[in-house]
XYZ file of C-alpha atoms in Angstrom:
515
model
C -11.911 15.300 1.449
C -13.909 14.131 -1.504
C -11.852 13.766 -4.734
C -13.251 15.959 -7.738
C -13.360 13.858 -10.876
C -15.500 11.470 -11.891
C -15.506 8.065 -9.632
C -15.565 4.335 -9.627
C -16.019 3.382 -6.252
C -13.740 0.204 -5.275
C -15.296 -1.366 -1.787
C -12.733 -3.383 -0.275
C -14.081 -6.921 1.124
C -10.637 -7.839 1.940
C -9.149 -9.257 -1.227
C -5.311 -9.013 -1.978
C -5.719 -7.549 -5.175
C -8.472 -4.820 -4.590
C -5.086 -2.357 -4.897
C -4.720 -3.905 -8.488
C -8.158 -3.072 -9.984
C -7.759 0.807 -8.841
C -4.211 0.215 -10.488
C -5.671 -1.192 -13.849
C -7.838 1.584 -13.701
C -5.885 4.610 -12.991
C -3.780 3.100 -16.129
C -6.860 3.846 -18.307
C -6.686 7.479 -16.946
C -10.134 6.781 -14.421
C -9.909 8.050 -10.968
C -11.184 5.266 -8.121
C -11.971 5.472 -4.544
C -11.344 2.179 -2.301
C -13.984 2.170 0.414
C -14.351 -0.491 3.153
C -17.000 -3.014 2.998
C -18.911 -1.864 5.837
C -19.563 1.819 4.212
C -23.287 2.918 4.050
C -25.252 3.488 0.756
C -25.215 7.330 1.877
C -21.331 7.333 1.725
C -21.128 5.645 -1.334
C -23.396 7.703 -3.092
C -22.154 10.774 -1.771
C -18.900 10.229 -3.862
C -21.939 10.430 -7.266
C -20.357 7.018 -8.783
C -20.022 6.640 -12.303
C -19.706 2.587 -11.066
C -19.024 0.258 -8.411
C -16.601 -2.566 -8.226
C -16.743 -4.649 -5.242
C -13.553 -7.024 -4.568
C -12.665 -10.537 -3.568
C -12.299 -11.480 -0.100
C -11.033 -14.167 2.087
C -14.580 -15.011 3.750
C -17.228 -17.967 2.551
C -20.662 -15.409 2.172
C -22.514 -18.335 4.023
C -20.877 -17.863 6.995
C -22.806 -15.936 9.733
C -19.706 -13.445 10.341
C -18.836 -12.873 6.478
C -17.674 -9.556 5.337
C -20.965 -8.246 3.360
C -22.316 -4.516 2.360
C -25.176 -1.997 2.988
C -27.926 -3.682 0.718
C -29.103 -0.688 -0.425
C -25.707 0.340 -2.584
C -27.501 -2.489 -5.149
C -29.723 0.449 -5.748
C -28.040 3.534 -6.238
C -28.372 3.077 -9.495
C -25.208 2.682 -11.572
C -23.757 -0.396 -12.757
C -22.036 -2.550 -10.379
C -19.164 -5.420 -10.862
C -19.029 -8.094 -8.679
C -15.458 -9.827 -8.490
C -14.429 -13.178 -7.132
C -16.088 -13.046 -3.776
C -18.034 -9.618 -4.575
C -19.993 -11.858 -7.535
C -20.645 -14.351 -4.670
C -21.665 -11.815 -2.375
C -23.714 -10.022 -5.542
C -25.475 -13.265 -5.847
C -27.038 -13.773 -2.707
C -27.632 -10.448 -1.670
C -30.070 -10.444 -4.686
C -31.734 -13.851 -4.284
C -29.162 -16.448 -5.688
C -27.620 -19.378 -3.684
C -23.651 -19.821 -3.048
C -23.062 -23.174 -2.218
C -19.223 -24.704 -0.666
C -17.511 -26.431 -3.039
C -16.234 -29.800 -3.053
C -13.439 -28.993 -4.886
C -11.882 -25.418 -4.756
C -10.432 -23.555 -7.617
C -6.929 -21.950 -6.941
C -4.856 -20.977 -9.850
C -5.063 -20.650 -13.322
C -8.155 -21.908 -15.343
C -9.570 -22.182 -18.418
C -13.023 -20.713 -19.325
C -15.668 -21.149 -22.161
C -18.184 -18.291 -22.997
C -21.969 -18.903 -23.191
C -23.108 -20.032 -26.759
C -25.508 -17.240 -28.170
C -25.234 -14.759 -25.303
C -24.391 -11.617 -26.451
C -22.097 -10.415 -23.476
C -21.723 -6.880 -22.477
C -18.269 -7.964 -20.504
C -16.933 -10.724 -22.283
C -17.354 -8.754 -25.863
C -16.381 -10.364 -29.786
C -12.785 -9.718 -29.242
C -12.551 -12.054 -26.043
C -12.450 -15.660 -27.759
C -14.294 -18.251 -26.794
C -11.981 -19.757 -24.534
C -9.323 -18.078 -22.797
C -7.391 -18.596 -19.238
C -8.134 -16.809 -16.265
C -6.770 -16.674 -12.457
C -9.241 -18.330 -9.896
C -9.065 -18.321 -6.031
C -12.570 -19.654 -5.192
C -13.726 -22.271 -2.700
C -17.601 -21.232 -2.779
C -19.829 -21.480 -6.236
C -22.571 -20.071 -7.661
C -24.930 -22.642 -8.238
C -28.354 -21.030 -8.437
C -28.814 -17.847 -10.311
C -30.667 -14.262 -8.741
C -33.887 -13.908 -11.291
C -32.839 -11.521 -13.981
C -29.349 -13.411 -13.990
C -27.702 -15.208 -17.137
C -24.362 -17.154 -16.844
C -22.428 -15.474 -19.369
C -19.339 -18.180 -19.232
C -18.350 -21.466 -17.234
C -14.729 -23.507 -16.205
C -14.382 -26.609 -17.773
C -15.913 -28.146 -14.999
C -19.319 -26.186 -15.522
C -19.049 -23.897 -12.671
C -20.605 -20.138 -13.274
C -17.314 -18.170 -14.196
C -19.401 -15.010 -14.582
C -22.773 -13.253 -15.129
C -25.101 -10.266 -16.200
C -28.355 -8.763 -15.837
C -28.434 -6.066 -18.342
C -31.446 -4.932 -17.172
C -30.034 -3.442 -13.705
C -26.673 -3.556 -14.472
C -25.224 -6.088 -12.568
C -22.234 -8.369 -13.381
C -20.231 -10.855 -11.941
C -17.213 -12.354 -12.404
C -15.870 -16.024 -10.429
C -12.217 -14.862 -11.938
C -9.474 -11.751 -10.995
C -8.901 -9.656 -14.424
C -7.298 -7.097 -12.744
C -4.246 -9.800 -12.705
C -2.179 -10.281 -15.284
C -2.299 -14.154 -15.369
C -5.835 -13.668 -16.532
C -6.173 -13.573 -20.285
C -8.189 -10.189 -21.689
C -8.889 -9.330 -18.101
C -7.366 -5.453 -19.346
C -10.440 -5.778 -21.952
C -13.027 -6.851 -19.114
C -12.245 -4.329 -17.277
C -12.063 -1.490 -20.051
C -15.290 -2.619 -21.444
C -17.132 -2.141 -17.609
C -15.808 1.823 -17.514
C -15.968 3.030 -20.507
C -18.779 0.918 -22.394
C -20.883 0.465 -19.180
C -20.163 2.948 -16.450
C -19.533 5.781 -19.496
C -15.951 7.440 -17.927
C -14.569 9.948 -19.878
C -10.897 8.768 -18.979
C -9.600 12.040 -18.764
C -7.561 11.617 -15.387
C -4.663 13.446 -15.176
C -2.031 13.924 -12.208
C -1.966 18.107 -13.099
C -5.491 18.325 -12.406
C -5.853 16.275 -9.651
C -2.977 19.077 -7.880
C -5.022 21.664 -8.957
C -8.547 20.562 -7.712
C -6.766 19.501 -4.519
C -5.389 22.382 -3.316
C -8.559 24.785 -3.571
C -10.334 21.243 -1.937
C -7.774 21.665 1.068
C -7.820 25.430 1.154
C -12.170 25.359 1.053
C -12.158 22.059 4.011
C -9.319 23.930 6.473
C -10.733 27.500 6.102
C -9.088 29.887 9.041
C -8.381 26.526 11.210
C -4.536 24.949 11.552
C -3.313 21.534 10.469
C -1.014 19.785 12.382
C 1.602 17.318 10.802
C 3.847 14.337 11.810
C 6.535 14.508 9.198
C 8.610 11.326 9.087
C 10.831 12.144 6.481
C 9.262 9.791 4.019
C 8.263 10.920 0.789
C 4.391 10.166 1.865
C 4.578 12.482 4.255
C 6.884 15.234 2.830
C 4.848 15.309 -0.511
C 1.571 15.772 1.807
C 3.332 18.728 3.793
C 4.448 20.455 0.700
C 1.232 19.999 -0.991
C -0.950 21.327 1.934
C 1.938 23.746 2.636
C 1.155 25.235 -0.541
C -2.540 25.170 0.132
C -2.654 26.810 3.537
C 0.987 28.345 3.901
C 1.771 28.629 7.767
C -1.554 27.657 8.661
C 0.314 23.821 8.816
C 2.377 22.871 11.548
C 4.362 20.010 11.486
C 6.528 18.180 13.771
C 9.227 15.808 13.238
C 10.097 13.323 16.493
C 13.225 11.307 16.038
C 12.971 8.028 17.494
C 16.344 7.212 16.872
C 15.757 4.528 14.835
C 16.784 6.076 11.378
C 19.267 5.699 8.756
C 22.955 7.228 9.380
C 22.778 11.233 9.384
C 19.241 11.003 8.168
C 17.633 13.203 11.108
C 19.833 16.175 10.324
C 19.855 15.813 6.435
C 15.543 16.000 6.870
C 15.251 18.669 8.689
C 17.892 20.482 6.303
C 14.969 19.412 3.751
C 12.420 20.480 5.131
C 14.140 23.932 5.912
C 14.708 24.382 2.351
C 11.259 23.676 1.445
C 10.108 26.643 3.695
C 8.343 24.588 5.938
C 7.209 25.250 9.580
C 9.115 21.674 11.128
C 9.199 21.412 15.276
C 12.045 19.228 15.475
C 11.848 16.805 18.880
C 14.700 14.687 20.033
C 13.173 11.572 21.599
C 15.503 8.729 20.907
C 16.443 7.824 24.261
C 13.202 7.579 25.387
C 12.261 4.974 22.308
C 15.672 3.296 23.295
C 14.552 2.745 26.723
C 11.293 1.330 26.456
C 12.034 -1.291 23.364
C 15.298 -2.782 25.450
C 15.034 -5.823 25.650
C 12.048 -6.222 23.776
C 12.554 -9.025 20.745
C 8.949 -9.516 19.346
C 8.190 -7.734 16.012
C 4.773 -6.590 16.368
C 5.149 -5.541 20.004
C 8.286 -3.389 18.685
C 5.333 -2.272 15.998
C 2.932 -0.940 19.192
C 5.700 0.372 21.307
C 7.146 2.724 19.002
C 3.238 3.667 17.483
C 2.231 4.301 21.049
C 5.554 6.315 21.902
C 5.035 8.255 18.286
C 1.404 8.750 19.547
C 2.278 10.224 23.014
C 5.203 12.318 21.758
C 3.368 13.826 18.703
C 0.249 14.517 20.871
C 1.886 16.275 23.279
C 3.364 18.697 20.923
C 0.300 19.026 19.342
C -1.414 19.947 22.068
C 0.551 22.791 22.158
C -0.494 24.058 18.520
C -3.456 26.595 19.703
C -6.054 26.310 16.737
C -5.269 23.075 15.289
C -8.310 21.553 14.101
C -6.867 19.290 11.445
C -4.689 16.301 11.288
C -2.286 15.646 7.802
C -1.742 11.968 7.433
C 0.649 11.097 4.297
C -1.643 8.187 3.882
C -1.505 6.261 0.189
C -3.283 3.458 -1.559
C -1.463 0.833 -0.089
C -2.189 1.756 3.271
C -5.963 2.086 3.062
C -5.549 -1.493 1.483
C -3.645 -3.138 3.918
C -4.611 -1.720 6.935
C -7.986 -0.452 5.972
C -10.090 -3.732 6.217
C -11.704 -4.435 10.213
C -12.368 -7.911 9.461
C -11.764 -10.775 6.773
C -8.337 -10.284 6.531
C -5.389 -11.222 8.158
C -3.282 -8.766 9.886
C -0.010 -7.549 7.253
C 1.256 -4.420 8.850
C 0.541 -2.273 11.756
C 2.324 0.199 11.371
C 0.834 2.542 8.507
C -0.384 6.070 8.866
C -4.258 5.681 8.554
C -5.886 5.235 12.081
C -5.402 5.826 15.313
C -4.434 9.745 15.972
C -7.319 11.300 15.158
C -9.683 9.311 17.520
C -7.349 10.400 20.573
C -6.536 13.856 19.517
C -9.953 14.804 18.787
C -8.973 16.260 14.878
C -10.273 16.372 11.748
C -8.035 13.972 9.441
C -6.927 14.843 6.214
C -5.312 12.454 3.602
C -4.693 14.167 0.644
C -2.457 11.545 -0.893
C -5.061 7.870 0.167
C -5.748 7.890 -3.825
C -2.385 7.778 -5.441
C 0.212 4.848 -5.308
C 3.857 5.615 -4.498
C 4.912 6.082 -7.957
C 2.399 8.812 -8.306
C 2.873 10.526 -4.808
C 6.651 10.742 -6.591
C 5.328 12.245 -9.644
C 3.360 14.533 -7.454
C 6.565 15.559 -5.811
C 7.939 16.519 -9.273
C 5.192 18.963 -10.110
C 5.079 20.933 -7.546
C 9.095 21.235 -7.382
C 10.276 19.287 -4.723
C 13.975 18.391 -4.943
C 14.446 14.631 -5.849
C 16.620 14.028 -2.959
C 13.479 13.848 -1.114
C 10.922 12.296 -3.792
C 13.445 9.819 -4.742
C 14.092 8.742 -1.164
C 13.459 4.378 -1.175
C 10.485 3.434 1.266
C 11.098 3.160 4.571
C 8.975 1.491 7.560
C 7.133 3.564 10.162
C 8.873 1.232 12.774
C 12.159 2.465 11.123
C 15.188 0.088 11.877
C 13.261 -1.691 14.759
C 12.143 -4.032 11.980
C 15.458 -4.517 10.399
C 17.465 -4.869 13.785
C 16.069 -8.730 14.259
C 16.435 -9.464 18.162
C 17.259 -7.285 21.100
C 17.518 -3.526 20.244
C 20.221 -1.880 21.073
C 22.091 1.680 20.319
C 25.383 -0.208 19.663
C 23.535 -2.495 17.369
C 21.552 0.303 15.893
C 24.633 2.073 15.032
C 26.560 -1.162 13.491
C 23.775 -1.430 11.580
C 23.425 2.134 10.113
C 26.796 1.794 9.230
C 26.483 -1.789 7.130
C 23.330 0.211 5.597
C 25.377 3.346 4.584
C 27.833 1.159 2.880
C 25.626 -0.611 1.044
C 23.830 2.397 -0.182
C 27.098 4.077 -0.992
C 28.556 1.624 -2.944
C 24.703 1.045 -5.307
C 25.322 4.503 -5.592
C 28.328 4.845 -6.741
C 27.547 1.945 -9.405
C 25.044 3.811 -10.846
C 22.892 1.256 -10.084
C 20.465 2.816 -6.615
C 17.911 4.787 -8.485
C 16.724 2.138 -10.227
C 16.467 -0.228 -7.117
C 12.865 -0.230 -5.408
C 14.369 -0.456 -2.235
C 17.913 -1.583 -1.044
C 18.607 -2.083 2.995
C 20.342 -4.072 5.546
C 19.114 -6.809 7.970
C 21.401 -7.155 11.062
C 20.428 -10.705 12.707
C 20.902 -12.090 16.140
C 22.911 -14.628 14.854
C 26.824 -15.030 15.349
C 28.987 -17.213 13.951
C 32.903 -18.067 13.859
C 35.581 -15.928 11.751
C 38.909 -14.734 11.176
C 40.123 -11.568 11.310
C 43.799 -10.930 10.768
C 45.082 -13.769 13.274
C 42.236 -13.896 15.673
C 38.957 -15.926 15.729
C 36.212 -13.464 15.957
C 32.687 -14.772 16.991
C 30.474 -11.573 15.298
C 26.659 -11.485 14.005
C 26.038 -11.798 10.464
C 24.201 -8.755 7.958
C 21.544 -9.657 5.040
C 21.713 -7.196 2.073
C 18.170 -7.203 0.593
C 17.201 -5.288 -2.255
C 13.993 -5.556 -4.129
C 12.113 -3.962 -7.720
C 8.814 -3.646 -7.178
C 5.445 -1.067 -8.792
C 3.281 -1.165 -5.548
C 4.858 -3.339 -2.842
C 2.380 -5.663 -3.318
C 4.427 -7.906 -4.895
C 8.294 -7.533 -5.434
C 11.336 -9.206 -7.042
C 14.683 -9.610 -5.433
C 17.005 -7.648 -7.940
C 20.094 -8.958 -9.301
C 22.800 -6.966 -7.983
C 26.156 -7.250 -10.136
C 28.549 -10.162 -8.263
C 31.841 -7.669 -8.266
C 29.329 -4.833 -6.980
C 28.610 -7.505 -3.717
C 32.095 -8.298 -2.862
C 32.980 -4.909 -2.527
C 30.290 -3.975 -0.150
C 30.872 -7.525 1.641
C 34.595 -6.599 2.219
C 33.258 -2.930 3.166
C 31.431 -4.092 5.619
C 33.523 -6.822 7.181
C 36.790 -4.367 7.409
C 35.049 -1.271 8.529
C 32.002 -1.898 10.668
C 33.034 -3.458 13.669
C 30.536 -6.610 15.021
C 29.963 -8.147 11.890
C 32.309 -11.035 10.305
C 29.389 -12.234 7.847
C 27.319 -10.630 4.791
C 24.697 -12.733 3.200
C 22.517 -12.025 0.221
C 18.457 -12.479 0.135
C 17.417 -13.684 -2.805
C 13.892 -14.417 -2.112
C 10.817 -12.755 -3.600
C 7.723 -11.321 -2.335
C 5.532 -13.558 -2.005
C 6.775 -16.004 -0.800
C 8.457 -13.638 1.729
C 7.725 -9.833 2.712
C 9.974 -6.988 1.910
C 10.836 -6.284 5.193
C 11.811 -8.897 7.873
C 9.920 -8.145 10.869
């Protein structure tokens, strides 16, 4: 489904900031579309780009299996922005060399602008030497004709470039980051002085021209649905619901691996909302086929696989189902998106997979919005907030917060030691303005008293971040008196445990999630 408004087309080359650039640019009200690098000129222009930004990326260009794009998107004919590795990539494509570096440049830098170039990017109200983030090992050393170096490190390597003429640029640096100095300016300057946007995005519209989209690409056909009881995937339901009315079909497995009383409080939801929810009880057979199983990612594949099988066969049974809803956002197209040049993060997101092996069409309403917009999407169209306020949650569910051996009794200690901990942020006041707050139940045990008996239980981690986009995150500092009380909680009333530790590391260096 092809958004409405005006675009700039973001093509992903596997850099861990392409989700900030559509970020930086849906805060100056301009819609964005992140494409993967291996998209044909034909797909990109079929979106009628006001511009194209092409990210960094992990690869060296000069090696034989680097990421690289159709040729022919040079020459659609609106201006393009080359950044990091997509100058680099820029460069050669159009005749320039990129050479290794002896020295790479990781981290902030400072950079000086051309004497007597009048820069279309780096405008009168940059200075003439500001501080910028660089994560580089290649250089540009020899310029594509047409090319002038519009700014250089102190060390005299090319820190960006322009041909006017055709409307290329190029920048060595990230300005989408906020350790880079004017980078908000850089950016503003390519969309609105360059690529001409109007900036007149806007969340109401966007609902508007997406439902008549969905109602004109489904026609008389059915959707099917996997609801997980997510807000991704609720938001997507309601939002198609409204589009197509009974003509969507969803279906909600239970793997078992949810929070305490969360199955039955969903489907209560989803009830309320009016929606058309299949509601299939396969816990035991998730149970049974991750026993004994200890490895994180091959807890990842079992449960996709099961969820695959499971959902299939129900959908199967759907007679005119030509369509498959996916509550896919930005962050999943990001992070799972890319086939090669980056290294595996999660595998358990909604984009991929289903459609291949059920044959349907898939539809991803949501892929353009980040999480705090799919919940400000939830709010217009009237969806109660104990739904679009609900903290993330993995696909894997408590598979990757139950470290070790999987077990129901283990699965059940921990829902309880979760519960608590919820309950009590709650009751603070202090939850809804937590990212996300969970337990970690680890395979460790250690010595403790209990009354007058030794007890030799496993220990819980209470992790609770703040974070925009999950990209990044901050371990949030949870009032002392507020962690005794759901430490004593815990040790007195869920039986196993005799320890409750605190995480109090950040992402990166760590994930959000353990497994």
């Amino acid at each position: 489904m092809k958004p409405l408004n005006e675009n700039i087309i973001i093509i992903n080359c596997g850099s861990q900031f392409t989700q900030l650039i559509a970020r930086r640019l849906r805060e100056m009200r301009v819609h964005s579309v992140i494409i993967n690098w291996d998209a044909s000129a034909e797909k990109v222009k079929s979106y009628s780009p006001k511009g194209i930004i092409i990210s960094g990326g992990p690869d060296s260009v000069n090696d034989p299996d680097a990421v690289t794009i159709d040729p022919e998107i040079l020459g659609i004919g609106c201006p393009v922005l080359g950044i990091c590795y997509g100058m680099q990539l820029m460069t050669k494509l159009t005749g320039g060399t990129v050479r290794t570096s002896p020295r790479r440049e990781y981290g902030v830098t400072e950079i000086q602008k051309a004497g007597g170039y009048n820069s279309s990017l780096l405008g009168e109200n940059i200075p003439s030497k500001f501080k910028v983030l660089m994560s580089h090992g290649d250089n540009v050393c020899e310029l594509p004709e047409g090319f002038t170096a519009t700014s250089t490190t102190e060390r005299g390597v090319i820190s960006s470039i322009e041909d006017k003429e055709r409307n290329y640029f190029g920048l060595q640096f990230h300005p989408e980051v906020i350790h880079t100095e004017h980078g908000n300016y850089i950016l503003h300057s390519f969309v609105f002085n360059i690529c001409k946007c109007s900036g007149d995005w806007n969340l109401s519209d966007w609902v508007n021209n997406t439902i008549e989209s969905i109602k004109s690409s489904v026609g008389n056909s059915k959707v099917v649905c996997g609801l997980s009881g997510g807000v991704d995937s609720s938001v997507s339901a309601v939002l198609v619901h409204k589009a197509v009315g009974d003509k969507l079909q969803c279906v909600f497995v239970n793997h078992g691996l949810m929070r305490l009383n969360e199955p039955e409080a969903v489907m209560k939801e989803y009830e309320s909302l009016g929606l058309n929810v299949k509601y299939v009880d396969a816990s035991d057979l998730f149970l049974k086929e991750l026993e004994g199983v200890t490895d994180p990612e091959q807890k990842r594949k079992i449960i996709g696989r099961l969820f695959i099988d499971v959902f299939e066969r129900e959908a199967k049974k759907i007679e005119g189902a030509e369509w498959l809803l996916q509550g896919t956002i930005y962050p999943d197209v990001i992070e799972s998106g890319l086939k090669k040049g980056a290294a595996l993060i999660k595998s358990h997101h909604n984009v991929g997979g289903l459609p291949e092996k059920m044959n349907l069409k898939l539809l991803e309403p949501l892929r353009d919005l980040f999480k705090d917009e799919v919940r400000k999407l939830g709010k217009i169209i009237n969806m109660p907030d104990e739904i679009i306020e609900r903290k993330p949650f993995p696909g894997p569910g408590l598979a990757v917060r139950c470290l070790g051996s999987i077990t129901k009794e283990r699965l059940d200690t921990l829902r309880a030691a979760d519960a608590i901990f919820r309950e009590e942020l709650k009751n603070s006041g202090h939850y809804g303005g937590i990212w996300q707050a969970f337990c970690v139940l680890l395979p460790v045990r250690s010595v403790g008293v209990m009354g007058d008996s030794r007890t030799y239980s496993e220990a819980v981690v209470l992790r609770a971040v703040n974070s925009q986009d999950a990209m990044t995150a901050e371990w949030t500092r949870i009032d002392y008196d507020i962690i005794d009380k759901v430490s004593k909680r815990i040790c007195n009333e869920v039986q196993g445990i005799n320890r409750v530790v605190l995480d109090v590391t950040s992402k990166p260096p760590a994930t959000i999630e353990w497994e």
